[in-house]
Short mmCIF file of C-alpha atoms and ligand atoms in Angstrom, two decimals:
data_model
loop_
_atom_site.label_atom_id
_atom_site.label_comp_id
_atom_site.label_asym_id
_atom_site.label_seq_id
_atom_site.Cartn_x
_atom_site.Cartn_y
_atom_site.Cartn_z
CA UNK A 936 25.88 -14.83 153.87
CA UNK A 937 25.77 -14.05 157.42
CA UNK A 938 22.46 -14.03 159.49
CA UNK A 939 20.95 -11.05 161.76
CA UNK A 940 22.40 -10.15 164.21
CA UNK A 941 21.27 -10.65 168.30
CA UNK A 942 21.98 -7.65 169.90
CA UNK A 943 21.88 -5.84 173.13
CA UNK A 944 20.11 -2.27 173.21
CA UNK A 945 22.70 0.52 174.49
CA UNK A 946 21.37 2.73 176.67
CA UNK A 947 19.29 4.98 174.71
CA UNK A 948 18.13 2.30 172.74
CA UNK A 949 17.07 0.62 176.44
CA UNK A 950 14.43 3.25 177.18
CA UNK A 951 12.55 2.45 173.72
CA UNK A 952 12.46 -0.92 174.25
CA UNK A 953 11.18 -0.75 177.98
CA UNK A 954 8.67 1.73 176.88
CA UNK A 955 7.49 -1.01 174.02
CA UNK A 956 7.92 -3.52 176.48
CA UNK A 957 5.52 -2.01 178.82
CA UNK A 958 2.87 -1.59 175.76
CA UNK A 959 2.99 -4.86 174.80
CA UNK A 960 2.49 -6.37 178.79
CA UNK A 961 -0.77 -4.00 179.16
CA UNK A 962 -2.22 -6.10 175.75
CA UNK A 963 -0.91 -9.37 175.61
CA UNK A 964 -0.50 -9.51 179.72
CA UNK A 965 3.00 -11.16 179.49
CA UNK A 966 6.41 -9.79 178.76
CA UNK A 967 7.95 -10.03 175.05
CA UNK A 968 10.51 -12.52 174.55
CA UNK A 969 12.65 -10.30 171.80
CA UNK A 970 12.40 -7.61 169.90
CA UNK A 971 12.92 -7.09 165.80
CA UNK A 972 14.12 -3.81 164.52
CA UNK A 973 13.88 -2.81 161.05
CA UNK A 974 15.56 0.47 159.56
CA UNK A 975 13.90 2.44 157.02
CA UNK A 976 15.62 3.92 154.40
CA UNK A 977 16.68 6.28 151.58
CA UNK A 978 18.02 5.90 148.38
CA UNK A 979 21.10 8.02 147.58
CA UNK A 980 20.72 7.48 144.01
CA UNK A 981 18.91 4.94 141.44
CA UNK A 982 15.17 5.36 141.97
CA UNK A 983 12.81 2.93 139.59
CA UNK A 984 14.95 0.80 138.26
CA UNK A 985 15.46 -2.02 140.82
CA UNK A 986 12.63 -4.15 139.19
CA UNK A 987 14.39 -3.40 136.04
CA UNK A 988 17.41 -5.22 137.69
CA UNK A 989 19.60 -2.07 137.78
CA UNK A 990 21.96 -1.38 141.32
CA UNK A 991 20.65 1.09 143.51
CA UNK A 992 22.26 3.09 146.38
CA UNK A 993 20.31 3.37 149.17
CA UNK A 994 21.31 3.58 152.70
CA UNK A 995 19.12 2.48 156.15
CA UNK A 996 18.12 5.39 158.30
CA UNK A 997 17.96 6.14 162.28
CA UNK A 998 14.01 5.90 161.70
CA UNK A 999 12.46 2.36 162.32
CA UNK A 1000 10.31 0.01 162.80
CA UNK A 1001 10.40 -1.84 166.58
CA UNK A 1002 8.16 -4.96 167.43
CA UNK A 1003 8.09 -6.24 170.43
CA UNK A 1004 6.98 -10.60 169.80
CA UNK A 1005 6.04 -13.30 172.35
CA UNK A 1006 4.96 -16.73 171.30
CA UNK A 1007 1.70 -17.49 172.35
CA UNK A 1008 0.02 -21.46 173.30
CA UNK A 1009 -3.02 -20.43 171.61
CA UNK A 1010 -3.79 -20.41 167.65
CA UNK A 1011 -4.35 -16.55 166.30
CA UNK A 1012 -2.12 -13.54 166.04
CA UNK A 1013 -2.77 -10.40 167.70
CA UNK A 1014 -1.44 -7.26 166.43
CA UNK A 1015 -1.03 -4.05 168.43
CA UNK A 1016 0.46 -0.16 167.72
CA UNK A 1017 1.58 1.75 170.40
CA UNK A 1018 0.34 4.99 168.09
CA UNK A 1019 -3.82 4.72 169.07
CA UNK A 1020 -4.52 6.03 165.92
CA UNK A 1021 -3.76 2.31 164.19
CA UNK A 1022 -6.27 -0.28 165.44
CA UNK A 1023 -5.43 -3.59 167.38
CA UNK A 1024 -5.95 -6.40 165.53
CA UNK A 1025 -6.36 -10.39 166.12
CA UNK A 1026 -6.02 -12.80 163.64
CA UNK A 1027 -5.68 -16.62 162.73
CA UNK A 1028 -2.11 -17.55 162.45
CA UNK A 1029 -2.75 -19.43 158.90
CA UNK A 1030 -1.51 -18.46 155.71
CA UNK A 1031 -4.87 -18.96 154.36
CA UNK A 1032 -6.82 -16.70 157.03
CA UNK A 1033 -3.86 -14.34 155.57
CA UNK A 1034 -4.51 -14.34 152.36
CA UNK A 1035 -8.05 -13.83 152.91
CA UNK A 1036 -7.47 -10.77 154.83
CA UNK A 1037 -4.82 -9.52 151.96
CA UNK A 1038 -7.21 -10.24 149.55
CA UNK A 1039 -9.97 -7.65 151.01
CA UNK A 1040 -9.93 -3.87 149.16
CA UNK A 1041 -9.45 -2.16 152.32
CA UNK A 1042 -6.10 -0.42 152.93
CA UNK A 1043 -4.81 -1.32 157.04
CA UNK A 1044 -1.52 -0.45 158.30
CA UNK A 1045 -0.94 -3.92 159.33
CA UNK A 1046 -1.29 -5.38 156.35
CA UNK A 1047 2.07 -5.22 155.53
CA UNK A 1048 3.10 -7.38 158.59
CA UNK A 1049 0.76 -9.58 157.45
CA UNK A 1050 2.72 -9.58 154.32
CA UNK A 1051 5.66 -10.58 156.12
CA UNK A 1052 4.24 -13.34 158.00
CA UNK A 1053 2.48 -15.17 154.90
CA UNK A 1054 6.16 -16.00 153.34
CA UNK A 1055 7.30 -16.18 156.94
CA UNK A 1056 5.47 -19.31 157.36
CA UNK A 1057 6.60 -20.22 154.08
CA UNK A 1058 10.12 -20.39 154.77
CA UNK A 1059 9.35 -22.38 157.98
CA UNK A 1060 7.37 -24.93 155.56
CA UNK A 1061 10.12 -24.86 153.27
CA UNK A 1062 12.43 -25.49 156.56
CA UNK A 1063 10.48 -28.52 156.95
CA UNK A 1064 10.29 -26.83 160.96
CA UNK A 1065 6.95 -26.72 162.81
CA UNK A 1066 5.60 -23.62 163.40
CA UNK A 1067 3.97 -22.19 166.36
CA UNK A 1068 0.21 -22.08 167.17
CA UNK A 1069 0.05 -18.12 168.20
CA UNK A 1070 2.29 -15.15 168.56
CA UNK A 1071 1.71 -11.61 170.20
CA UNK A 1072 3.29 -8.24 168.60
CA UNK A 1073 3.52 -4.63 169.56
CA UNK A 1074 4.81 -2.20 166.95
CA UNK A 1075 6.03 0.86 167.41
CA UNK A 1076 7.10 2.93 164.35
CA UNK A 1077 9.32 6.41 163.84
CA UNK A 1078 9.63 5.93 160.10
CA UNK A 1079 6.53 8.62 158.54
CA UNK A 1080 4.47 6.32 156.56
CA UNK A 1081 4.05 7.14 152.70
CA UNK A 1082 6.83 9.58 152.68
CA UNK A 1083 9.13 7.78 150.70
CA UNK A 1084 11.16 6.25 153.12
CA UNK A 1085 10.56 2.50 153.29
CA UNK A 1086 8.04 2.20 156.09
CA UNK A 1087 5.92 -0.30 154.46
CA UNK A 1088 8.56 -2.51 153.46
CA UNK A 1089 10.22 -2.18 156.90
CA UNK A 1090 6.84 -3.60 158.14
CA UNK A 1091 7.01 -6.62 155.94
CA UNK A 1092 10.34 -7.31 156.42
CA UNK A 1093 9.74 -7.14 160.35
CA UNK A 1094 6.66 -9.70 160.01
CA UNK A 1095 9.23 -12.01 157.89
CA UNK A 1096 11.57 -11.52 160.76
CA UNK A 1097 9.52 -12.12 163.48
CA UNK A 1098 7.84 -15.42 162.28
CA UNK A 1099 11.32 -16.83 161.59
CA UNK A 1100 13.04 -15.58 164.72
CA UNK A 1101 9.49 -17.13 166.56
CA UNK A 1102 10.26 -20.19 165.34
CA UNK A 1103 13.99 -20.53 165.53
CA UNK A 1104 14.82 -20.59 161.79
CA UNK A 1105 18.13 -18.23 161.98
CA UNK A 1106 18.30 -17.77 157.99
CA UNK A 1107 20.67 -15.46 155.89
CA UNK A 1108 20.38 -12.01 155.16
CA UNK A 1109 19.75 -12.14 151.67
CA UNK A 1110 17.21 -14.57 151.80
CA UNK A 1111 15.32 -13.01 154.26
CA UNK A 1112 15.42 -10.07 152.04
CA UNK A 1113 14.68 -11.56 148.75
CA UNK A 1114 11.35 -13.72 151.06
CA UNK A 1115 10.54 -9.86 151.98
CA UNK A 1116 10.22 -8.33 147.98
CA UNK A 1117 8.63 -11.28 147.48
CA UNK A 1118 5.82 -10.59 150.51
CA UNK A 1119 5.23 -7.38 149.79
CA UNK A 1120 3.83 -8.20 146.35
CA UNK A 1121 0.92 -9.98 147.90
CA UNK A 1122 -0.01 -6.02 148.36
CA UNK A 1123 -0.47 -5.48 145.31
CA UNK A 1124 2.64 -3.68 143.92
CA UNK A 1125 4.45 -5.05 141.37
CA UNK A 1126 7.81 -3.66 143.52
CA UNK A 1127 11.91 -4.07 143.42
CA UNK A 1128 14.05 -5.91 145.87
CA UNK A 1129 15.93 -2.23 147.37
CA UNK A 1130 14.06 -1.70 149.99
CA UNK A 1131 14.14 -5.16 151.41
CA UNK A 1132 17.79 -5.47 150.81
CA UNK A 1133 19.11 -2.54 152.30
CA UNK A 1134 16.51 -3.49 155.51
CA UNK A 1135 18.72 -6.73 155.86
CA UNK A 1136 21.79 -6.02 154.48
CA UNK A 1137 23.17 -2.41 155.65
CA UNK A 1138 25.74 -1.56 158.01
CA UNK A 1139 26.33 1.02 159.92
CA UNK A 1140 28.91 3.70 158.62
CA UNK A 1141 28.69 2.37 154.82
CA UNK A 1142 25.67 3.18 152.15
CA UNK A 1143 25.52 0.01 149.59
CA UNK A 1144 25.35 -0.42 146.00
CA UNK A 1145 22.87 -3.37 145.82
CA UNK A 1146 23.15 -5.46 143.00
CA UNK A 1147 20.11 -8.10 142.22
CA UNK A 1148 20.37 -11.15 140.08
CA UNK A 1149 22.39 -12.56 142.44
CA UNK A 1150 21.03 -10.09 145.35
CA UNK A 1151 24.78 -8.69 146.25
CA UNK A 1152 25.37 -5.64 148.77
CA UNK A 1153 29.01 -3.05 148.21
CA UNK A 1154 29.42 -1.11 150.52
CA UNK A 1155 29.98 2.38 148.79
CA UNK A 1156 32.18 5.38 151.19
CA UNK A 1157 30.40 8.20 151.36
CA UNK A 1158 32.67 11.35 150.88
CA UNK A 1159 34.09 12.20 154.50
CA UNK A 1160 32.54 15.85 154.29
CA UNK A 1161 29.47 15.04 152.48
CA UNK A 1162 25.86 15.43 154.47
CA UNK A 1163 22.79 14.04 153.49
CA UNK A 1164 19.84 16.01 155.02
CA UNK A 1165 16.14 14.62 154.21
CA UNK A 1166 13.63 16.83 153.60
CA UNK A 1167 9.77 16.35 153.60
CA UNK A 1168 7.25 17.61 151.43
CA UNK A 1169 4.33 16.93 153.93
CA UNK A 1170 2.51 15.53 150.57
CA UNK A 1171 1.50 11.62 150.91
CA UNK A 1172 1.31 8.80 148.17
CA UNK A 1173 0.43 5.18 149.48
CA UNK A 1174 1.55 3.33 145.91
CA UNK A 1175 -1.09 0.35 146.97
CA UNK A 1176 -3.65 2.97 146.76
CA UNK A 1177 -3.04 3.83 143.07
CA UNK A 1178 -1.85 2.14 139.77
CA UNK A 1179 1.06 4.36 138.96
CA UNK A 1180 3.38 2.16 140.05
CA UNK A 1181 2.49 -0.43 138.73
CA UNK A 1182 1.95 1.46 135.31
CA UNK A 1183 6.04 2.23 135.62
CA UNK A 1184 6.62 -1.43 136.26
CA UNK A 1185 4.41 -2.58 133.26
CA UNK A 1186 5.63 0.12 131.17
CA UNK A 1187 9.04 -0.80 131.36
CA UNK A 1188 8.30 -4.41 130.80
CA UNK A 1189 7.02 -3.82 127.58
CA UNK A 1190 9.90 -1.51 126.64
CA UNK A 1191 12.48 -4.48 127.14
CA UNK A 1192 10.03 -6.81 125.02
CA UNK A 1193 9.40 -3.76 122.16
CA UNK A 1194 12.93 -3.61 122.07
CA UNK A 1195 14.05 -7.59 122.34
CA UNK A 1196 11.48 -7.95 119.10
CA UNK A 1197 12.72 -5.60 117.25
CA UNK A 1198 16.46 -6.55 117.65
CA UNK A 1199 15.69 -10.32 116.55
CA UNK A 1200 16.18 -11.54 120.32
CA UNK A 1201 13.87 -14.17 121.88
CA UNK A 1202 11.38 -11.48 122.82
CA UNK A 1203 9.13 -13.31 125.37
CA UNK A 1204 11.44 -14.58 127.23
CA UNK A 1205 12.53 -10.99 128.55
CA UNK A 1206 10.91 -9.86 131.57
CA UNK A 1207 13.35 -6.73 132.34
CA UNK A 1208 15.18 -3.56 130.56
CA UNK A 1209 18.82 -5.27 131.98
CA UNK A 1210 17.85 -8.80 130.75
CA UNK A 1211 17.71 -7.18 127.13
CA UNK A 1212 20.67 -5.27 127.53
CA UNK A 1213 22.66 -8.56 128.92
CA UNK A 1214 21.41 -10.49 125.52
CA UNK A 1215 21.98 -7.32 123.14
CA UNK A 1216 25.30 -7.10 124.77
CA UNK A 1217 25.28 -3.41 124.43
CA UNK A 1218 26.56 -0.43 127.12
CA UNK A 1219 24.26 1.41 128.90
CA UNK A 1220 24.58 4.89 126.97
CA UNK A 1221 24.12 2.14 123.84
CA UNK A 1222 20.92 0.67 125.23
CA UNK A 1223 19.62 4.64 126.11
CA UNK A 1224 19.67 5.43 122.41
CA UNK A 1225 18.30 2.24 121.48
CA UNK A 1226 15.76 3.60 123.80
CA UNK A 1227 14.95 6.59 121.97
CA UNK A 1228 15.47 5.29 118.70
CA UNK A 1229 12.94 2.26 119.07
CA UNK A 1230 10.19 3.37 121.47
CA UNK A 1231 7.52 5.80 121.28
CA UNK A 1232 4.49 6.29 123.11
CA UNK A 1233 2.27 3.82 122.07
CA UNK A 1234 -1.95 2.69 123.10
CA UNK A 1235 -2.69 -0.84 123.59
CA UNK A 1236 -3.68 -1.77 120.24
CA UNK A 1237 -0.20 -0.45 118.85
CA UNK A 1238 1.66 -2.63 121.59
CA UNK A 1239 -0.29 -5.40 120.50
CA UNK A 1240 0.46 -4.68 116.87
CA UNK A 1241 4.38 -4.54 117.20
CA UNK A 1242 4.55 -7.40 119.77
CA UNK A 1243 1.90 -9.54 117.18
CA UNK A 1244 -0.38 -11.02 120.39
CA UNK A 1245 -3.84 -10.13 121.39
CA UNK A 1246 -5.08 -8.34 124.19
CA UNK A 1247 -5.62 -11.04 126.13
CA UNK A 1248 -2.13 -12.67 125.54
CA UNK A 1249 -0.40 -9.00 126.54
CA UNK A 1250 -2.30 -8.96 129.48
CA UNK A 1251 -1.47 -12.33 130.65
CA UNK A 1252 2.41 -11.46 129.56
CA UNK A 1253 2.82 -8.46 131.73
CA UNK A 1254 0.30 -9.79 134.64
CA UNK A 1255 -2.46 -6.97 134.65
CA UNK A 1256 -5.25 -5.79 132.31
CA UNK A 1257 -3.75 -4.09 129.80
CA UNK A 1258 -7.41 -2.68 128.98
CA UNK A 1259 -7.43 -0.05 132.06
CA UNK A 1260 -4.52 1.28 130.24
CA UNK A 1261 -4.51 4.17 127.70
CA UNK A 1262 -1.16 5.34 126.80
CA UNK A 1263 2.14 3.44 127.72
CA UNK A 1264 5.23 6.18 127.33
CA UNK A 1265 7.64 3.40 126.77
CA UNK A 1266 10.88 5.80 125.61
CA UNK A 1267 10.80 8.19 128.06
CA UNK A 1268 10.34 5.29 130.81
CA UNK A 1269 13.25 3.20 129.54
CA UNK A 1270 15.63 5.94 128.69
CA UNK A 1271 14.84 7.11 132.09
CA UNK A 1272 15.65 3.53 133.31
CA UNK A 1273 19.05 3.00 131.15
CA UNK A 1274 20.68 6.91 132.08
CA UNK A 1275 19.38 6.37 135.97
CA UNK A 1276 21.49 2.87 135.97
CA UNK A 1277 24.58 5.08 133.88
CA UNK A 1278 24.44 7.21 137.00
CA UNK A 1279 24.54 5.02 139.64
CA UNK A 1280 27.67 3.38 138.56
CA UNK A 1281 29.14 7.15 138.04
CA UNK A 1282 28.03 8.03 141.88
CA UNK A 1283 29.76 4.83 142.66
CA UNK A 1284 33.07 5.54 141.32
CA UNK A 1285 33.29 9.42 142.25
CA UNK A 1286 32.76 7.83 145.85
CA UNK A 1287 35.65 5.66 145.15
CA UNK A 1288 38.07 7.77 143.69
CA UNK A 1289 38.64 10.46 146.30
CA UNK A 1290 39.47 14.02 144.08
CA UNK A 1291 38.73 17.31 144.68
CA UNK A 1292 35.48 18.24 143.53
CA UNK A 1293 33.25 15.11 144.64
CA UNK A 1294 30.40 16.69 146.19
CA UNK A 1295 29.67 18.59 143.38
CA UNK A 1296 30.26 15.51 140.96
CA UNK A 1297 27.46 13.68 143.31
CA UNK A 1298 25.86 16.45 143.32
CA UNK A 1299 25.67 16.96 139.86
CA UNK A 1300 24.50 13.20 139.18
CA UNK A 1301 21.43 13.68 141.61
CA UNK A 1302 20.09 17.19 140.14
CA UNK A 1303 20.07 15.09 136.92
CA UNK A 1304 18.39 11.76 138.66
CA UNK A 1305 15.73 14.31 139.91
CA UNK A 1306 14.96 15.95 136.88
CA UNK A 1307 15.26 12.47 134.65
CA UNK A 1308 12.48 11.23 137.52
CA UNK A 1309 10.43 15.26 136.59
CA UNK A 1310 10.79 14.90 133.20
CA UNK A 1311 10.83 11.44 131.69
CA UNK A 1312 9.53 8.66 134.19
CA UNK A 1313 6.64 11.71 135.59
CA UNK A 1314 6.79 10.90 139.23
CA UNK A 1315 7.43 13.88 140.86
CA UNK A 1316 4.74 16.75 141.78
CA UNK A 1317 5.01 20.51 141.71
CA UNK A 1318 5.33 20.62 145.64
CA UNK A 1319 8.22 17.94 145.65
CA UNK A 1320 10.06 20.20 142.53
CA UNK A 1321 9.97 22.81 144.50
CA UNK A 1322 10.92 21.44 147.46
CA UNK A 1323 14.60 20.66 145.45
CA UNK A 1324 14.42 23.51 144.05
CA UNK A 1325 14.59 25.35 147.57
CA UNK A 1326 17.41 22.64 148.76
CA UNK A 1327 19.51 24.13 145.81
CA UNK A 1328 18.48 27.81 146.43
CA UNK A 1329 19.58 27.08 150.07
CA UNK A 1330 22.96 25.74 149.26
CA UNK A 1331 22.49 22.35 148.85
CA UNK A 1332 25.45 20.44 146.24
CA UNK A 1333 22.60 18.22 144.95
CA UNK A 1334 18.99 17.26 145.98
CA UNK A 1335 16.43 14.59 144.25
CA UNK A 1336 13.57 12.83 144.75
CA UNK A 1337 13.87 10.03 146.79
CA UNK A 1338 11.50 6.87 147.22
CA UNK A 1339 8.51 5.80 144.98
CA UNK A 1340 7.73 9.69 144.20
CA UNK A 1341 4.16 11.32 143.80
CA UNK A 1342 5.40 13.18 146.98
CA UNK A 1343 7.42 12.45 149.60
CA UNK A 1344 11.04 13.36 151.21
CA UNK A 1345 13.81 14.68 149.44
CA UNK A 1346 17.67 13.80 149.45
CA UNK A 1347 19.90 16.72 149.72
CA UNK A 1348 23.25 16.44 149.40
CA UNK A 1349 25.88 19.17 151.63
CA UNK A 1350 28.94 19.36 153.61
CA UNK A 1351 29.91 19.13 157.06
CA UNK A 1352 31.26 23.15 157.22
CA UNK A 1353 27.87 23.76 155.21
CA UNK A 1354 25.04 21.86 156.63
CA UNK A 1355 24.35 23.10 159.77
CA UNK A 1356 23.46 26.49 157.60
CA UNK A 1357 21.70 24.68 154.64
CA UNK A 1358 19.79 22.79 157.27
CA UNK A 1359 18.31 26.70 158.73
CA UNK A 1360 18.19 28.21 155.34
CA UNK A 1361 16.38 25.42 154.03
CA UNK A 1362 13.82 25.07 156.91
CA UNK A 1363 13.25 29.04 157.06
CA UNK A 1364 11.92 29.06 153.89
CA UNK A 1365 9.78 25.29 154.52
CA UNK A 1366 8.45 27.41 157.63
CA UNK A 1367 7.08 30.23 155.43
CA UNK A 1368 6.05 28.06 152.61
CA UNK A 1369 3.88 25.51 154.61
CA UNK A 1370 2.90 28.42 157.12
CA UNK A 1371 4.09 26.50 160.25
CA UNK A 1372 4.09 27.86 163.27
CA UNK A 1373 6.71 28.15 165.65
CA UNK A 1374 5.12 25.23 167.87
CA UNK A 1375 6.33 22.92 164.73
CA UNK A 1376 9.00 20.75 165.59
CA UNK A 1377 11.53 21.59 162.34
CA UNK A 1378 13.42 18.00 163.13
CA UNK A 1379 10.88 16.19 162.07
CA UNK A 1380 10.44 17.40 158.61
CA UNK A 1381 14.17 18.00 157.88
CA UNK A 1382 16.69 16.41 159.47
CA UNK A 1383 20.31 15.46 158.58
CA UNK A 1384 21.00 11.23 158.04
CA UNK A 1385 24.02 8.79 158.40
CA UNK A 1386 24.51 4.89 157.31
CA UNK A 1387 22.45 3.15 159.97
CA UNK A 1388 22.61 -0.56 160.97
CA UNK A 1389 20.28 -3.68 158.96
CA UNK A 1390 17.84 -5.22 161.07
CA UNK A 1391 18.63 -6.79 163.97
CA UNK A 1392 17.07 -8.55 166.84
CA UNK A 1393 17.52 -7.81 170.71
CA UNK A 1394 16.72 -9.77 173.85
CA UNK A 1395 15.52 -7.88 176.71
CA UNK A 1396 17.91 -7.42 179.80
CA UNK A 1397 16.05 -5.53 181.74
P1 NG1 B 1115 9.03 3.27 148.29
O1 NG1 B 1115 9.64 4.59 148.25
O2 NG1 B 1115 9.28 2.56 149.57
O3 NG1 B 1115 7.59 3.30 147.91
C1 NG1 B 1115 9.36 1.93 145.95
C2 NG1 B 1115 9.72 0.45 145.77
C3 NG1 B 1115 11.21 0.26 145.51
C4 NG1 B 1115 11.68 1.14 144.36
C5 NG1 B 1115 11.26 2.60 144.65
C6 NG1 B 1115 11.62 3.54 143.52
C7 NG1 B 1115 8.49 -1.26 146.99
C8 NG1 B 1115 8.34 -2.00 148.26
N1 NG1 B 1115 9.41 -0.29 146.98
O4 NG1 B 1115 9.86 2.39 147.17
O5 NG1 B 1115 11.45 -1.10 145.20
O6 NG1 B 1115 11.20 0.71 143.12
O7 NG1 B 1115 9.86 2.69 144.86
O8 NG1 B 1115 12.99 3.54 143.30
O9 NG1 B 1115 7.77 -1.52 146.05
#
């Protein structure tokens, strides 16, 4: 696979990076030697079930992450943010000094760089390439953080970036991105491989069905009057900050073991809901009734029960303490999981086959995503419901959840004769609803999105 690319800023592009440039001088009193930018991004369809192996359509967004690196003689890193309100910060350039700082309670936005750099270094071990004593790095973010749109994993992937680039280790694009998933676990979330991928592997113009197990990246042709407009519901979830993700991870681990056991398969040697369906050789709408059919909700000692293991021995199977757990809803998680994965392969092929009535296919196939999210994997809130629910009251073909969930943006699906009107219907009725004032910039809480470009680094020519 073919590496990231070196690019040259166009114009408008130009004044960002000057500005960043500029930032970083004032701290690090020399001038950056590139600069790593990282898209954000939102999913068009296929939310929670990457880390069950399922494809997932995302696309990378205008919103980003920019970092403006110099090598430095010295050991240490130092961290700045051209936004005040996140603190400078200097650090040992060590993977263990790292993981010493990731190991600390405290949630920092620059963790997540950190993240990046750890398995960063890595790679250059791996490489068998030295790596350099010290670097400098200014960040400057658009993407808003905890909203559903990939900001901390465009963080991570920028640190992974940035290291390698540093050091002159040019690697592919799907290893970068599969070193990224892998970094931002040191977090503390158990996550999926999307966000990383699309980071890396999107192009401009195209979203992408991303396939993992081998990581693999289709490009998928949007409908040439469909709009996608992102809404946001101004309410905040930071997943490291709570175990509900985690609890969806875990939860559908144990549904692919409940169910291996119980078909006569080698049950603890399944990890996933698609490595189950792979060895029962069964469809998708197959494996959903399975789902409903096998699974309950079920309390620890029941799990333990069916699964014939001790606490202990589940705990150490699934990688947390099963003990700060009370009820697991295992077949309303997986059938979640199976009919989400049925649906991104439909949204694939209405995009292929051009016909008639594809917007209201797609949008058909998100209004269910969104409501399978409400109803059976329970990580939506009132104020993101409603927040689709006004996106279809204002004309919208389709609109869903999109991102992690517990809040967050919304995807909203329209056309080109259609948007421009769903975009002022729709933010109307966010103006009354979150009482904003006429001083509130509307583009920043809903705002229409294309394909955008993977990451990409730049060398300044100015
Ligand atoms: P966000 O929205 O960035 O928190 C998370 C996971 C994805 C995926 C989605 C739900 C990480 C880094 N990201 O995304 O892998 O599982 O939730 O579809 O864990």
């Amino acid at each position: 696979m073919d590496k990231v690319p070196i690019l040259v800023a166009g114009d408008a592009g130009k004044m960002r990076l000057k500005k960043l440039a500029s930032h970083f001088e004032s701290h690090h009193g020399e001038k950056p030697e590139f600069f790593i930018r990282v898209p954000g991004r939102v999913n068009l369809i296929g939310e929670h079930i990457d880390y069950s192996g399922y494809a997932v359509c995302p696309m990378a967004i205008e919103q980003d992450m920019l970092v403006a690196v110099g090598r430095r003689k010295e050991n240490g890193i130092s961290i700045t943010n051209i936004d005040s309100k996140y603190e400078n910060v200097d650090i040992d350039l060590s993977p263990a000094s790292f993981r010493e700082l990731l190991k600390k309670d405290d949630i920092k936005w620059y963790k997540y760089f950190v993240c990046g750099l750890t398995e960063g270094i890595e790679l250059v071990a791996k490489s068998g390439q030295e790596h350099i004593s010290g670097l400098n790095a200014s960040i400057w973010g658009t993407i808003p953080p905890a909203a559903g749109l990939s900001s901390s994993s465009a963080l991570v992937c920028s640190g992974v970036l940035a290291i390698t680039h540093a050091d002159k280790l040019h690697l592919a694009r799907d290893v970068l991105a599969t070193q990224s998933a892998k970094a931002e676990r040191l977090i503390g979330t158990e996550g999926g491989g999307m966000d990383h991928a699309i980071a890396f592997l999107a192009q401009k113009g195209t979203a992408k069905l991303i396939e993992f197990n081998p990581l693999r990246a289709i490009d998928v042709t949007l409908p040439w009057d469909a709009v996608f407009v992102i809404a946001d519901s101004m309410k905040r979830h930071n997943k490291a900050a709570f175990n509900n993700y985690n609890t969806r991870v875990v939860e559908c681990k144990l549904a692919a073991k409940i169910i291996a056991k119980k078909y006569g398969a080698s049950w603890r040697d399944i990890e996933i809901l698609s490595d189950v369906q792979r060895i029962l050789g069964k469809t998708l709408k197959e494996m959903a009734d399975i789902a409903s059919q096998a699974l309950s909700d079920c309390d620890v000692s029941e799990i333990c029960r069916i699964l014939e293991v001790s606490t202990t021995e589940l705990s150490a199977l699934v990688k947390i303490d099963v003990n700060d757990m009370r009820t697991f809803h295992l077949r309303k998680r997986a059938q979640h999981v199976f009919e989400e994965a049925a649906r991104v392969i439909e949204f694939q092929d209405v995009c292929s086959l051009e016909g008639s009535n594809q917007i209201q296919r797609l949008g058909e196939l998100m209004i269910a995503s969104h409501r399978s999210l409400r109803d059976l994997f329970d990580c939506s809130i009132t104020e993101v419901n409603h927040l689709v629910d006004m996106a279809l009251e204002s004309g919208a073909a389709g609109a869903r959840l999109t991102g992690a969930g517990w809040g967050g943006c919304v995807i909203a699906l329209t056309t080109k004769d259609e948007a421009d009107e769903f975009v002022k219907n729709l933010g109307d009725k966010l103006r009354k609803v979150y009482g904003l004032g006429d001083e509130c910039d509307m583009e920043t809480l809903i705002f229409k999105t294309e394909p955008g470009q993977g990451a990409a680094v730049y060398l300044p020519d100015f």
